[in-house]
Amino acid sequence: MAEMIKIKASDGNFYTFDQETELISMNGFIVPSTEYSPVYTKIGKVDGDIPPVFIGILNKRLNTVITVSGRVSKLSNSNNEIDI
C-alpha cells in the first residue's frame, strides 16, 4: 500500500499526495490535474536504476513548485535566476 504524503506549505495551505492514485488535495479538497501535478526526479543515470522519486507538487497556474518540505518556489526559465 502506497504512502499518503502530507505537506504543510509556506503558502499557508495543506497538501496531500496519494502515491497510489496520484490524486492531489489542497486543504481537504481534490484539485484538478489541469491546475496541479506531481513532480518527480530521477536518481541514477541508467534506465532501470532507482525509479523516479516524488519531490513536490507543481501549481500550474502560479508556476510554482511546493516541495515535500513545504517550501514554495517560483519556476524560472533563466539559468541566472536559479537559487540553490
N, CA, C and O atoms as a printed pandas DataFrame, in Angstrom:
     atom_number atom_name residue_name chain_id  residue_number  x_coord  y_coord  z_coord
0              1         N          MET        A               1    0.854   -1.188    0.000
1              2        CA          MET        A               1    0.000    0.000    0.000
2              3         C          MET        A               1    0.891    1.239    0.000
3              4         O          MET        A               1    1.815    1.345    0.806
4              5         N          ALA        A               2    0.612    2.166   -0.899
5              6        CA          ALA        A               2    1.408    3.378   -1.041
6              7         C          ALA        A               2    1.110    4.365    0.088
7              8         O          ALA        A               2    0.026    4.378    0.670
8              9         N          GLU        A               3    2.086    5.161    0.360
9             10        CA          GLU        A               3    2.001    6.138    1.432
10            11         C          GLU        A               3    1.322    7.419    0.958
11            12         O          GLU        A               3    1.469    7.816   -0.198
12            13         N          MET        A               4    0.584    8.060    1.851
13            14        CA          MET        A               4   -0.014    9.363    1.594
14            15         C          MET        A               4    0.990   10.398    2.087
15            16         O          MET        A               4    1.366   10.383    3.259
16            17         N          ILE        A               5    1.424   11.290    1.214
17            18        CA          ILE        A               5    2.394   12.315    1.582
18            19         C          ILE        A               5    1.633   13.582    1.955
19            20         O          ILE        A               5    0.775   14.051    1.208
20            21         N          LYS        A               6    1.964   14.126    3.125
21            22        CA          LYS        A               6    1.306   15.333    3.629
22            23         C          LYS        A               6    2.311   16.469    3.659
23            24         O          LYS        A               6    3.434   16.305    4.136
24            25         N          ILE        A               7    1.899   17.630    3.144
25            26        CA          ILE        A               7    2.791   18.782    3.061
26            27         C          ILE        A               7    2.102   20.011    3.653
27            28         O          ILE        A               7    1.054   20.435    3.166
28            29         N          LYS        A               8    2.688   20.575    4.695
29            30        CA          LYS        A               8    2.246   21.868    5.244
30            31         C          LYS        A               8    3.126   22.916    4.583
31            32         O          LYS        A               8    4.304   23.043    4.916
32            33         N          ALA        A               9    2.557   23.662    3.651
33            34        CA          ALA        A               9    3.346   24.560    2.818
34            35         C          ALA        A               9    3.471   25.956    3.423
35            36         O          ALA        A               9    2.643   26.386    4.226
36            37         N          SER        A              10    4.530   26.647    3.013
37            38        CA          SER        A              10    4.771   28.009    3.490
38            39         C          SER        A              10    3.730   28.996    2.964
39            40         O          SER        A              10    3.659   30.129    3.441
40            41         N          ASP        A              11    2.919   28.578    1.985
41            42        CA          ASP        A              11    1.852   29.455    1.478
42            43         C          ASP        A              11    0.595   29.385    2.349
43            44         O          ASP        A              11   -0.416   30.017    2.042
44            45         N          GLY        A              12    0.668   28.604    3.449
45            46        CA          GLY        A              12   -0.452   28.502    4.382
46            47         C          GLY        A              12   -1.430   27.392    4.071
47            48         O          GLY        A              12   -2.392   27.199    4.813
48            49         N          ASN        A              13   -1.212   26.655    2.994
49            50        CA          ASN        A              13   -2.108   25.567    2.604
50            51         C          ASN        A              13   -1.544   24.216    3.035
51            52         O          ASN        A              13   -0.344   24.061    3.259
52            53         N          PHE        A              14   -2.451   23.244    3.143
53            54        CA          PHE        A              14   -2.074   21.879    3.496
54            55         C          PHE        A              14   -2.380   20.984    2.297
55            56         O          PHE        A              14   -3.530   20.878    1.870
56            57         N          TYR        A              15   -1.345   20.345    1.760
57            58        CA          TYR        A              15   -1.476   19.492    0.578
58            59         C          TYR        A              15   -1.280   18.039    0.946
59            60         O          TYR        A              15   -0.517   17.720    1.858
60            61         N          THR        A              16   -1.974   17.150    0.232
61            62        CA          THR        A              16   -1.707   15.720    0.345
62            63         C          THR        A              16   -1.545   15.163   -1.063
63            64         O          THR        A              16   -2.163   15.627   -2.021
64            65         N          PHE        A              17   -0.686   14.146   -1.149
65            66        CA          PHE        A              17   -0.458   13.473   -2.415
66            67         C          PHE        A              17   -0.578   11.984   -2.172
67            68         O          PHE        A              17    0.155   11.420   -1.360
68            69         N          ASP        A              18   -1.502   11.343   -2.875
69            70        CA          ASP        A              18   -1.702    9.903   -2.777
70            71         C          ASP        A              18   -0.826    9.239   -3.831
71            72         O          ASP        A              18   -1.094    9.353   -5.027
72            73         N          GLN        A              19    0.223    8.544   -3.390
73            74        CA          GLN        A              19    1.167    7.934   -4.320
74            75         C          GLN        A              19    0.544    6.836   -5.168
75            76         O          GLN        A              19    1.017    6.567   -6.272
76            77         N          GLU        A              20   -0.490    6.211   -4.679
77            78        CA          GLU        A              20   -1.135    5.125   -5.426
78            79         C          GLU        A              20   -1.998    5.657   -6.567
79            80         O          GLU        A              20   -1.932    5.150   -7.687
80            81         N          THR        A              21   -2.806    6.675   -6.286
81            82        CA          THR        A              21   -3.728    7.213   -7.294
82            83         C          THR        A              21   -3.201    8.483   -7.967
83            84         O          THR        A              21   -3.725    8.902   -8.999
84            85         N          GLU        A              22   -2.178    9.086   -7.391
85            86        CA          GLU        A              22   -1.595   10.360   -7.818
86            87         C          GLU        A              22   -2.581   11.521   -7.687
87            88         O          GLU        A              22   -2.427   12.545   -8.352
88            89         N          LEU        A              23   -3.594   11.363   -6.827
89            90        CA          LEU        A              23   -4.522   12.461   -6.564
90            91         C          LEU        A              23   -3.871   13.445   -5.606
91            92         O          LEU        A              23   -3.194   13.054   -4.655
92            93         N          ILE        A              24   -4.088   14.730   -5.872
93            94        CA          ILE        A              24   -3.562   15.799   -5.034
94            95         C          ILE        A              24   -4.747   16.531   -4.425
95            96         O          ILE        A              24   -5.728   16.822   -5.109
96            97         N          SER        A              25   -4.648   16.826   -3.128
97            98        CA          SER        A              25   -5.682   17.635   -2.499
98            99         C          SER        A              25   -5.041   18.833   -1.809
99           100         O          SER        A              25   -3.888   18.791   -1.382
100          101         N          MET        A              26   -5.826   19.896   -1.716
101          102        CA          MET        A              26   -5.397   21.106   -1.021
102          103         C          MET        A              26   -6.470   21.451   -0.006
103          104         O          MET        A              26   -7.633   21.647   -0.359
104          105         N          ASN        A              27   -6.075   21.525    1.253
105          106        CA          ASN        A              27   -6.991   21.842    2.353
106          107         C          ASN        A              27   -8.209   20.917    2.368
107          108         O          ASN        A              27   -9.324   21.339    2.675
108          109         N          GLY        A              28   -7.971   19.646    2.029
109          110        CA          GLY        A              28   -9.026   18.643    2.098
110          111         C          GLY        A              28   -9.851   18.458    0.835
111          112         O          GLY        A              28  -10.733   17.600    0.806
112          113         N          PHE        A              29   -9.594   19.232   -0.205
113          114        CA          PHE        A              29  -10.351   19.130   -1.449
114          115         C          PHE        A              29   -9.445   18.696   -2.591
115          116         O          PHE        A              29   -8.365   19.257   -2.778
116          117         N          ILE        A              30   -9.875   17.706   -3.351
117          118        CA          ILE        A              30   -9.096   17.241   -4.501
118          119         C          ILE        A              30   -9.059   18.351   -5.543
119          120         O          ILE        A              30  -10.081   18.952   -5.875
120          121         N          VAL        A              31   -7.853   18.608   -6.052
121          122        CA          VAL        A              31   -7.670   19.668   -7.051
122          123         C          VAL        A              31   -7.529   19.046   -8.434
123          124         O          VAL        A              31   -7.059   17.914   -8.553
124          125         N          PRO        A              32   -7.932   19.772   -9.490
125          126        CA          PRO        A              32   -7.860   19.208  -10.844
126          127         C          PRO        A              32   -6.418   19.077  -11.334
127          128         O          PRO        A              32   -5.555   19.890  -11.002
128          129         N          SER        A              33   -6.180   18.043  -12.123
129          130        CA          SER        A              33   -4.846   17.810  -12.680
130          131         C          SER        A              33   -4.474   18.873  -13.716
131          132         O          SER        A              33   -3.310   18.981  -14.100
132          133         N          THR        A              34   -5.445   19.650  -14.166
133          134        CA          THR        A              34   -5.149   20.751  -15.080
134          135         C          THR        A              34   -4.483   21.914  -14.340
135          136         O          THR        A              34   -3.885   22.788  -14.967
136          137         N          GLU        A              35   -4.587   21.925  -13.005
137          138        CA          GLU        A              35   -4.011   23.002  -12.202
138          139         C          GLU        A              35   -2.826   22.551  -11.352
139          140         O          GLU        A              35   -1.942   23.356  -11.058
140          141         N          TYR        A              36   -2.791   21.275  -10.950
141          142        CA          TYR        A              36   -1.725   20.751  -10.095
142          143         C          TYR        A              36   -1.276   19.394  -10.617
143          144         O          TYR        A              36   -2.086   18.603  -11.099
144          145         N          SER        A              37    0.017   19.136  -10.517
145          146        CA          SER        A              37    0.515   17.815  -10.902
146          147         C          SER        A              37    1.733   17.452  -10.046
147          148         O          SER        A              37    2.439   18.334   -9.557
148          149         N          PRO        A              38    1.974   16.153   -9.870
149          150        CA          PRO        A              38    3.139   15.723   -9.098
150          151         C          PRO        A              38    4.429   15.993   -9.872
151          152         O          PRO        A              38    4.443   15.986  -11.102
152          153         N          VAL        A              39    5.510   16.229   -9.128
153          154        CA          VAL        A              39    6.826   16.448   -9.714
154          155         C          VAL        A              39    7.741   15.334   -9.220
155          156         O          VAL        A              39    7.789   15.040   -8.025
156          157         N          TYR        A              40    8.465   14.720  -10.152
157          158        CA          TYR        A              40    9.381   13.622   -9.833
158          159         C          TYR        A              40   10.786   13.977  -10.306
159          160         O          TYR        A              40   10.964   14.796  -11.207
160          161         N          THR        A              41   11.775   13.350   -9.687
161          162        CA          THR        A              41   13.147   13.447  -10.165
162          163         C          THR        A              41   13.679   12.034  -10.320
163          164         O          THR        A              41   13.262   11.113   -9.618
164          165         N          LYS        A              42   14.592   11.882  -11.237
165          166        CA          LYS        A              42   15.188   10.567  -11.475
166          167         C          LYS        A              42   16.579   10.541  -10.860
167          168         O          LYS        A              42   17.395   11.428  -11.111
168          169         N          ILE        A              43   16.838    9.537  -10.066
169          170        CA          ILE        A              43   18.141    9.348   -9.454
170          171         C          ILE        A              43   18.821    8.204  -10.190
171          172         O          ILE        A              43   18.241    7.128  -10.333
172          173         N          GLY        A              44   20.017    8.420  -10.647
173          174        CA          GLY        A              44   20.722    7.394  -11.409
174          175         C          GLY        A              44   20.750    7.759  -12.872
175          176         O          GLY        A              44   19.877    8.470  -13.369
176          177         N          LYS        A              45   21.757    7.268  -13.554
177          178        CA          LYS        A              45   21.956    7.639  -14.954
178          179         C          LYS        A              45   21.457    6.589  -15.939
179          180         O          LYS        A              45   21.222    6.902  -17.106
180          181         N          VAL        A              46   21.294    5.359  -15.489
181          182        CA          VAL        A              46   20.918    4.275  -16.386
182          183         C          VAL        A              46   19.459    3.910  -16.146
183          184         O          VAL        A              46   19.017    3.794  -15.003
184          185         N          ASP        A              47   18.702    3.725  -17.255
185          186        CA          ASP        A              47   17.324    3.253  -17.100
186          187         C          ASP        A              47   17.335    1.954  -16.317
187          188         O          ASP        A              47   18.192    1.098  -16.535
188          189         N          GLY        A              48   16.402    1.808  -15.423
189          190        CA          GLY        A              48   16.344    0.607  -14.600
190          191         C          GLY        A              48   17.031    0.789  -13.258
191          192         O          GLY        A              48   16.947   -0.080  -12.391
192          193         N          ASP        A              49   17.727    1.943  -13.078
193          194        CA          ASP        A              49   18.301    2.245  -11.765
194          195         C          ASP        A              49   17.140    2.455  -10.795
195          196         O          ASP        A              49   16.116    1.779  -10.894
196          197         N          ILE        A              50   17.292    3.348   -9.902
197          198        CA          ILE        A              50   16.260    3.667   -8.924
198          199         C          ILE        A              50   15.092    4.356   -9.644
199          200         O          ILE        A              50   15.326    5.233  -10.475
200          201         N          PRO        A              51   13.848    3.981   -9.345
201          202        CA          PRO        A              51   12.704    4.624  -10.009
202          203         C          PRO        A              51   12.596    6.102   -9.628
203          204         O          PRO        A              51   13.175    6.519   -8.625
204          205         N          PRO        A              52   11.866    6.898  -10.412
205          206        CA          PRO        A              52   11.698    8.326  -10.093
206          207         C          PRO        A              52   11.150    8.521   -8.679
207          208         O          PRO        A              52   10.381    7.700   -8.179
208          209         N          VAL        A              53   11.557    9.620   -8.046
209          210        CA          VAL        A              53   11.180    9.937   -6.675
210          211         C          VAL        A              53   10.315   11.193   -6.672
211          212         O          VAL        A              53   10.648   12.187   -7.318
212          213         N          PHE        A              54    9.199   11.142   -5.938
213          214        CA          PHE        A              54    8.314   12.300   -5.795
214          215         C          PHE        A              54    9.030   13.385   -4.996
215          216         O          PHE        A              54    9.542   13.119   -3.909
216          217         N          ILE        A              55    9.070   14.623   -5.538
217          218        CA          ILE        A              55    9.739   15.716   -4.826
218          219         C          ILE        A              55    8.836   16.912   -4.550
219          220         O          ILE        A              55    9.236   17.840   -3.847
220          221         N          GLY        A              56    7.614   16.898   -5.100
221          222        CA          GLY        A              56    6.731   18.020   -4.823
222          223         C          GLY        A              56    5.537   18.083   -5.752
223          224         O          GLY        A              56    5.240   17.144   -6.491
224          225         N          ILE        A              57    4.859   19.224   -5.691
225          226        CA          ILE        A              57    3.637   19.444   -6.458
226          227         C          ILE        A              57    3.799   20.720   -7.285
227          228         O          ILE        A              57    4.200   21.760   -6.764
228          229         N          LEU        A              58    3.486   20.628   -8.567
229          230        CA          LEU        A              58    3.537   21.783   -9.452
230          231         C          LEU        A              58    2.180   22.477   -9.458
231          232         O          LEU        A              58    1.157   21.857   -9.747
232          233         N          ASN        A              59    2.181   23.767   -9.135
233          234        CA          ASN        A              59    0.992   24.599   -9.271
234          235         C          ASN        A              59    1.111   25.266  -10.637
235          236         O          ASN        A              59    1.874   26.217  -10.802
236          237         N          LYS        A              60    0.367   24.774  -11.602
237          238        CA          LYS        A              60    0.480   25.223  -12.982
238          239         C          LYS        A              60    0.008   26.668  -13.175
239          240         O          LYS        A              60    0.539   27.383  -14.024
240          241         N          ARG        A              61   -0.970   27.094  -12.403
241          242        CA          ARG        A              61   -1.489   28.460  -12.547
242          243         C          ARG        A              61   -0.494   29.510  -12.060
243          244         O          ARG        A              61   -0.344   30.563  -12.680
244          245         N          LEU        A              62    0.187   29.219  -10.944
245          246        CA          LEU        A              62    1.129   30.177  -10.371
246          247         C          LEU        A              62    2.571   29.932  -10.803
247          248         O          LEU        A              62    3.464   30.719  -10.489
248          249         N          ASN        A              63    2.792   28.817  -11.537
249          250        CA          ASN        A              63    4.131   28.460  -11.996
250          251         C          ASN        A              63    5.091   28.296  -10.811
251          252         O          ASN        A              63    6.211   28.808  -10.824
252          253         N          THR        A              64    4.621   27.565   -9.780
253          254        CA          THR        A              64    5.420   27.312   -8.584
254          255         C          THR        A              64    5.453   25.815   -8.280
255          256         O          THR        A              64    4.610   25.046   -8.742
256          257         N          VAL        A              65    6.453   25.429   -7.488
257          258        CA          VAL        A              65    6.545   24.057   -7.009
258          259         C          VAL        A              65    6.493   24.077   -5.493
259          260         O          VAL        A              65    7.224   24.833   -4.852
260          261         N          ILE        A              66    5.623   23.243   -4.914
261          262        CA          ILE        A              66    5.534   23.063   -3.474
262          263         C          ILE        A              66    6.345   21.815   -3.158
263          264         O          ILE        A              66    5.956   20.714   -3.549
264          265         N          THR        A              67    7.462   21.966   -2.459
265          266        CA          THR        A              67    8.326   20.817   -2.166
266          267         C          THR        A              67    7.789   20.034   -0.979
267          268         O          THR        A              67    6.939   20.528   -0.238
268          269         N          VAL        A              68    8.284   18.814   -0.796
269          270        CA          VAL        A              68    7.822   17.988    0.323
270          271         C          VAL        A              68    8.167   18.618    1.669
271          272         O          VAL        A              68    7.542   18.286    2.677
272          273         N          SER        A              69    9.142   19.517    1.708
273          274        CA          SER        A              69    9.478   20.211    2.957
274          275         C          SER        A              69    8.558   21.408    3.206
275          276         O          SER        A              69    8.606   22.017    4.275
276          277         N          GLY        A              70    7.711   21.750    2.208
277          278        CA          GLY        A              70    6.764   22.846    2.369
278          279         C          GLY        A              70    7.187   24.150    1.729
279          280         O          GLY        A              70    6.424   25.116    1.735
280          281         N          ARG        A              71    8.365   24.195    1.188
281          282        CA          ARG        A              71    8.838   25.414    0.527
282          283         C          ARG        A              71    8.088   25.602   -0.796
283          284         O          ARG        A              71    7.845   24.640   -1.525
284          285         N          VAL        A              72    7.727   26.851   -1.090
285          286        CA          VAL        A              72    7.070   27.180   -2.346
286          287         C          VAL        A              72    8.060   27.997   -3.170
287          288         O          VAL        A              72    8.463   29.089   -2.770
288          289         N          SER        A              73    8.449   27.454   -4.330
289          290        CA          SER        A              73    9.457   28.091   -5.165
290          291         C          SER        A              73    8.889   28.424   -6.535
291          292         O          SER        A              73    8.222   27.602   -7.165
292          293         N          LYS        A              74    9.162   29.637   -6.982
293          294        CA          LYS        A              74    8.744   30.083   -8.312
294          295         C          LYS        A              74    9.644   29.440   -9.354
295          296         O          LYS        A              74   10.860   29.387   -9.168
296          297         N          LEU        A              75    9.071   28.951  -10.446
297          298        CA          LEU        A              75    9.855   28.382  -11.536
298          299         C          LEU        A              75   10.428   29.510  -12.381
299          300         O          LEU        A              75    9.856   30.596  -12.467
300          301         N          SER        A              76   11.558   29.233  -12.997
301          302        CA          SER        A              76   12.226   30.226  -13.831
302          303         C          SER        A              76   12.738   29.577  -15.098
303          304         O          SER        A              76   13.123   28.408  -15.091
304          305         N          ASN        A              77   12.746   30.323  -16.177
305          306        CA          ASN        A              77   13.316   29.855  -17.429
306          307         C          ASN        A              77   14.737   30.344  -17.618
307          308         O          ASN        A              77   15.379   30.014  -18.616
308          309         N          SER        A              78   15.240   31.128  -16.671
309          310        CA          SER        A              78   16.570   31.710  -16.790
310          311         C          SER        A              78   17.544   31.019  -15.855
311          312         O          SER        A              78   17.263   30.876  -14.665
312          313         N          ASN        A              79   18.694   30.584  -16.378
313          314        CA          ASN        A              79   19.733   29.982  -15.540
314          315         C          ASN        A              79   20.284   30.991  -14.539
315          316         O          ASN        A              79   20.796   30.597  -13.491
316          317         N          ASN        A              80   20.190   32.278  -14.839
317          318        CA          ASN        A              80   20.696   33.321  -13.948
318          319         C          ASN        A              80   19.819   33.520  -12.727
319          320         O          ASN        A              80   20.267   34.102  -11.739
320          321         N          GLU        A              81   18.573   33.047  -12.772
321          322        CA          GLU        A              81   17.643   33.243  -11.665
322          323         C          GLU        A              81   17.558   32.054  -10.723
323          324         O          GLU        A              81   16.863   32.130   -9.710
324          325         N          ILE        A              82   18.236   30.969  -11.021
325          326        CA          ILE        A              82   18.121   29.769  -10.191
326          327         C          ILE        A              82   18.843   29.977   -8.877
327          328         O          ILE        A              82   20.035   30.282   -8.855
328          329         N          ASP        A              83   18.109   29.808   -7.768
329          330        CA          ASP        A              83   18.645   29.990   -6.425
330          331         C          ASP        A              83   18.788   28.618   -5.775
331          332         O          ASP        A              83   17.793   27.942   -5.516
332          333         N          ILE        A              84   20.001   28.220   -5.519
333          334        CA          ILE        A              84   20.245   26.884   -4.936
334          335         C          ILE        A              84   20.499   27.012   -3.457
335          336         O          ILE        A              84   20.725   26.008   -2.780
